[in-house]
Tab-separated table of C-alpha atoms in Angstrom:
chain	number	residue	atom	x	y	z
A	1	ASP	CA	6.665	-4.408	62.594
A	2	ILE	CA	8.732	-5.467	65.593
A	3	GLN	CA	9.818	-9.098	65.448
A	4	MET	CA	10.462	-11.200	68.533
A	5	THR	CA	12.768	-14.194	68.822
A	6	GLN	CA	13.189	-16.612	71.720
A	7	SER	CA	15.881	-19.067	72.656
A	8	PRO	CA	15.953	-21.910	73.095
A	9	SER	CA	12.859	-23.085	71.210
A	10	SER	CA	12.639	-25.992	73.640
A	11	LEU	CA	14.469	-27.358	76.633
A	12	SER	CA	14.353	-30.357	78.899
A	13	ALA	CA	14.805	-29.828	82.609
A	14	SER	CA	14.255	-31.545	85.945
A	15	VAL	CA	12.236	-30.468	88.948
A	16	GLY	CA	14.366	-28.106	90.990
A	17	ASP	CA	16.440	-26.863	88.047
A	18	ARG	CA	17.038	-23.188	87.377
A	19	VAL	CA	15.699	-22.338	83.919
A	20	THR	CA	16.478	-19.268	81.830
A	21	ILE	CA	14.690	-18.256	78.627
A	22	THR	CA	15.844	-15.394	76.436
A	23	CYS	CA	13.755	-13.080	74.284
A	24	ARG	CA	15.086	-10.550	71.787
A	25	ALA	CA	13.262	-7.724	70.002
A	26	SER	CA	14.194	-6.527	66.504
A	27	GLN	CA	14.374	-2.957	67.804
A	28	SER	CA	14.404	-1.261	71.168
A	29	ILE	CA	11.114	-1.547	73.060
A	30	GLY	CA	12.201	-0.099	76.390
A	31	SER	CA	10.541	-2.193	79.084
A	32	ASN	CA	7.403	-2.976	77.080
A	33	LEU	CA	7.863	-6.723	77.433
A	34	ASN	CA	5.578	-9.298	79.033
A	35	TRP	CA	5.884	-13.043	79.652
A	36	TYR	CA	3.075	-15.619	79.511
A	37	GLN	CA	2.733	-19.306	80.324
A	38	GLY	CA	0.683	-21.491	78.016
A	39	LYS	CA	-0.657	-24.969	78.724
A	40	PRO	CA	-2.842	-27.177	76.495
A	41	GLY	CA	-6.540	-26.631	77.100
A	42	LYS	CA	-5.982	-23.586	79.287
A	43	ALA	CA	-5.956	-19.857	78.692
A	44	PRO	CA	-2.481	-18.294	78.602
A	45	ARG	CA	-1.444	-16.810	81.929
A	46	LEU	CA	0.382	-13.518	82.455
A	47	LEU	CA	3.502	-14.040	84.572
A	48	ILE	CA	5.655	-10.922	84.211
A	49	TYR	CA	4.810	-7.475	82.859
A	50	ALA	CA	6.942	-4.422	82.104
A	51	ALA	CA	9.964	-6.727	81.817
A	52	SER	CA	10.414	-7.349	85.536
A	53	SER	CA	7.155	-6.842	87.463
A	54	LEU	CA	5.554	-9.969	88.885
A	55	GLN	CA	1.851	-10.307	88.117
A	56	SER	CA	-0.350	-10.637	91.186
A	57	GLY	CA	-0.781	-14.232	92.297
A	58	VAL	CA	2.270	-15.536	90.405
A	59	SER	CA	4.949	-17.416	92.332
A	60	SER	CA	8.113	-15.486	93.155
A	61	ARG	CA	10.210	-18.267	91.591
A	62	PHE	CA	9.407	-16.487	88.312
A	63	SER	CA	11.425	-13.374	87.563
A	64	GLY	CA	12.144	-11.205	84.564
A	65	SER	CA	14.877	-8.818	83.577
A	66	GLY	CA	16.145	-6.771	80.662
A	67	SER	CA	15.381	-3.657	78.676
A	68	GLY	CA	15.848	-2.359	75.161
A	69	THR	CA	16.142	-5.437	72.973
A	70	ASP	CA	17.246	-8.262	75.294
A	71	PHE	CA	15.117	-9.851	77.978
A	72	THR	CA	15.219	-12.893	80.234
A	73	LEU	CA	12.674	-15.008	82.079
A	74	THR	CA	14.078	-17.086	84.931
A	75	ILE	CA	12.415	-19.859	86.895
A	76	SER	CA	14.532	-20.268	90.008
A	77	SER	CA	13.457	-23.798	90.930
A	78	LEU	CA	11.332	-25.608	88.370
A	79	GLN	CA	8.171	-27.188	89.756
A	80	PRO	CA	6.008	-29.904	88.149
A	81	GLU	CA	3.309	-27.366	87.271
A	82	ASP	CA	5.857	-25.242	85.371
A	83	PHE	CA	6.193	-27.629	82.447
A	84	ALA	CA	4.577	-25.516	79.741
A	85	THR	CA	5.312	-23.207	76.823
A	86	TYR	CA	6.540	-19.690	77.605
A	87	TYR	CA	5.957	-16.704	75.344
A	88	CYS	CA	7.361	-13.215	75.423
A	89	GLN	CA	5.233	-10.402	74.014
A	90	GLN	CA	5.997	-6.798	73.185
A	91	SER	CA	3.463	-3.983	73.164
A	92	PHE	CA	5.270	-1.013	71.642
A	93	ARG	CA	3.002	1.670	70.196
A	94	ASN	CA	-0.182	-0.386	70.521
A	95	LEU	CA	0.984	-3.111	68.120
A	96	LEU	CA	1.541	-6.414	69.869
A	97	THR	CA	3.860	-9.233	68.855
A	98	PHE	CA	4.459	-12.568	70.522
A	99	GLY	CA	7.664	-14.520	70.442
A	100	PRO	CA	7.516	-18.030	68.941
A	101	GLY	CA	7.539	-19.699	72.362
A	102	THR	CA	9.869	-21.897	74.406
A	103	LYS	CA	8.590	-25.316	75.378
A	104	VAL	CA	9.837	-26.589	78.741
A	105	ASP	CA	9.422	-30.305	79.208
A	106	ILE	CA	10.527	-32.965	81.629
A	107	LYS	CA	14.009	-34.404	81.291
H	1	GLN	CA	-14.167	-11.355	89.257
H	2	LEU	CA	-13.751	-10.461	85.600
H	3	LYS	CA	-14.814	-13.181	83.190
H	4	LEU	CA	-14.512	-13.330	79.403
H	5	GLN	CA	-16.388	-15.876	77.328
H	6	GLU	CA	-15.894	-16.406	73.608
H	7	SER	CA	-18.651	-17.828	71.450
H	8	GLY	CA	-19.299	-18.557	67.795
H	9	PRO	CA	-19.396	-21.311	65.187
H	10	GLY	CA	-16.827	-24.045	65.594
H	11	LEU	CA	-16.736	-24.763	61.863
H	12	VAL	CA	-16.405	-22.255	59.028
H	13	ARG	CA	-16.122	-23.083	55.344
H	14	PRO	CA	-13.170	-21.809	53.304
H	15	SER	CA	-13.682	-18.347	51.758
H	16	GLU	CA	-16.487	-17.561	54.204
H	17	THR	CA	-16.540	-15.246	57.216
H	18	LEU	CA	-15.541	-16.123	60.758
H	19	SER	CA	-17.555	-14.243	63.371
H	20	LEU	CA	-16.905	-14.475	67.111
H	21	THR	CA	-18.230	-12.675	70.167
H	22	CYS	CA	-16.620	-12.125	73.544
H	23	ILE	CA	-19.015	-11.427	76.395
H	24	VAL	CA	-17.439	-9.666	79.367
H	25	SER	CA	-18.898	-10.005	82.862
H	26	GLY	CA	-17.733	-8.642	86.194
H	27	GLY	CA	-16.478	-5.433	84.584
H	28	THR	CA	-17.300	-2.898	81.905
H	29	ILE	CA	-15.635	-2.703	78.480
H	30	GLY	CA	-16.185	1.053	78.451
H	31	SER	CA	-13.635	1.751	81.176
H	32	ILE	CA	-10.900	4.174	80.125
H	33	ALA	CA	-8.265	1.928	81.697
H	34	TYR	CA	-8.732	-1.026	79.371
H	35	SER	CA	-8.595	-2.173	75.792
H	36	TRP	CA	-9.781	-5.542	74.500
H	37	GLY	CA	-7.906	-7.863	72.225
H	38	TRP	CA	-8.207	-11.021	70.168
H	39	ILE	CA	-5.389	-13.555	70.009
H	40	ARG	CA	-5.262	-16.957	68.333
H	41	LEU	CA	-3.312	-20.184	68.731
H	42	PRO	CA	-3.079	-22.295	65.548
H	43	PRO	CA	-2.497	-26.034	66.067
H	44	GLY	CA	1.170	-26.766	66.597
H	45	LYS	CA	2.121	-23.094	66.477
H	46	GLY	CA	2.511	-20.131	68.810
H	47	LEU	CA	0.282	-17.293	69.917
H	48	GLU	CA	-0.612	-14.668	67.332
H	49	TRP	CA	-2.060	-11.267	68.147
H	50	ILE	CA	-5.011	-10.430	65.871
H	51	GLY	CA	-5.983	-6.965	67.023
H	52	THR	CA	-7.154	-4.664	69.786
H	53	ILE	CA	-9.942	-2.160	70.365
H	54	SER	CA	-9.641	0.650	72.898
H	55	TYR	CA	-12.356	1.952	75.209
H	56	SER	CA	-12.915	4.811	72.726
H	57	GLY	CA	-13.236	2.514	69.719
H	58	LEU	CA	-9.744	2.922	68.253
H	59	THR	CA	-8.594	-0.273	66.584
H	60	TYR	CA	-5.156	-1.743	65.933
H	61	TYR	CA	-4.598	-4.818	63.782
H	62	ASN	CA	-1.870	-7.281	62.965
H	63	SER	CA	-0.538	-6.156	59.597
H	64	SER	CA	-0.581	-9.757	58.341
H	65	LEU	CA	-4.393	-9.774	58.696
H	66	MET	CA	-5.073	-6.208	57.613
H	67	GLY	CA	-7.951	-5.966	55.194
H	68	ARG	CA	-9.594	-9.170	56.440
H	69	VAL	CA	-10.184	-8.378	60.098
H	70	THR	CA	-12.584	-6.096	61.940
H	71	ILE	CA	-12.916	-5.757	65.710
H	72	SER	CA	-15.850	-3.887	67.182
H	73	ALA	CA	-17.355	-3.235	70.585
H	74	ASP	CA	-20.918	-3.020	71.866
H	75	PRO	CA	-20.778	-1.263	75.264
H	76	PRO	CA	-24.483	-1.673	76.135
H	77	LYS	CA	-24.121	-5.437	75.658
H	78	ASN	CA	-20.628	-5.409	77.184
H	79	GLN	CA	-19.234	-7.478	74.369
H	80	VAL	CA	-16.468	-7.343	71.786
H	81	SER	CA	-16.682	-8.955	68.367
H	82	LEU	CA	-14.252	-10.301	65.793
H	83	ILE	CA	-14.916	-10.684	62.091
H	84	LEU	CA	-12.382	-12.366	59.814
H	85	ASN	CA	-13.195	-12.519	56.114
H	86	SER	CA	-12.131	-14.929	53.388
H	87	VAL	CA	-10.883	-17.603	55.757
H	88	THR	CA	-8.604	-20.461	54.773
H	89	ALA	CA	-7.349	-23.541	56.575
H	90	ALA	CA	-4.525	-21.377	57.932
H	91	ASP	CA	-7.107	-19.557	60.057
H	92	THR	CA	-7.902	-22.737	61.989
H	93	ALA	CA	-7.029	-21.974	65.605
H	94	ILE	CA	-8.186	-21.508	69.158
H	95	TYR	CA	-9.388	-17.914	69.359
H	96	TYR	CA	-9.050	-16.025	72.645
H	97	CYS	CA	-10.313	-12.666	73.770
H	98	ALA	CA	-8.379	-10.869	76.477
H	99	ARG	CA	-8.250	-7.620	78.407
H	100	LEU	CA	-5.337	-5.290	77.701
H	101	PHE	CA	-4.381	-3.208	80.720
H	102	SER	CA	-1.683	-0.526	80.832
H	103	GLY	CA	-1.646	0.520	84.471
H	104	LYS	CA	0.814	2.905	86.083
H	105	LEU	CA	3.872	1.530	84.281
H	106	GLY	CA	2.236	2.128	80.921
H	107	THR	CA	3.130	-1.301	79.562
H	108	PRO	CA	0.019	-2.855	78.003
H	109	ARG	CA	-0.403	-6.453	79.049
H	110	LEU	CA	-3.064	-9.101	78.548
H	111	ASP	CA	-4.048	-9.799	82.122
H	112	TYR	CA	-7.410	-11.558	81.785
H	113	TRP	CA	-8.196	-14.144	79.116
H	114	GLY	CA	-11.219	-16.121	78.059
H	115	GLN	CA	-10.971	-19.901	77.855
H	116	GLY	CA	-10.846	-19.748	74.076
H	117	THR	CA	-12.958	-21.260	71.331
H	118	LEU	CA	-11.739	-23.614	68.631
H	119	VAL	CA	-12.580	-22.598	65.085
H	120	THR	CA	-11.907	-25.062	62.293
H	121	VAL	CA	-11.905	-23.947	58.669
H	122	SER	CA	-12.914	-26.864	56.487
H	123	SER	CA	-15.341	-27.756	53.762
């Protein structure tokens, strides 16, 4: 099974900060990498798919990059509604795996 | 607008069977473009993929749950079901159903989610 790791596991940031979260796969997955935002009491929300494509309706301050084993989610200017947990997820050969999550909270 | 709604018992006793249903409205589960998945969020932990069923009935499961989990679909009722056998406290979680869409880029992603249902395993 493909394992996913994320770093950092948590971070504290201020409104307006640029935030970068890294995700690494245990083997090459091409561009089969998605990013989700999770908030308590709400369904997870798809932000980025295929490593760098912005899901419809998602703010352009979110962006993704990477391929193979190393991927990045960037929030260009953190907004109050962005304080949440972010998960990467791979979908290679129909078997899905989520990363452990990165919690972004207020500094 | 596509809507997914999970339902089932909120409390299951240890060693018994967890059974959940996801009713899909605003779209059909039989469409060739989509698969349907179950994901869970244990308290204090991260998201865990449970399994997926394709439009044709092919199933894929998390290897850590293999042997205990079954996902099925009922196209006439437009619903997807999850059965998890021999549950323990470790199966306590919010359970979500979601649509898995591949699209032109061929990268399956979970683009629509239900609101989730909390299942507690306790005697």
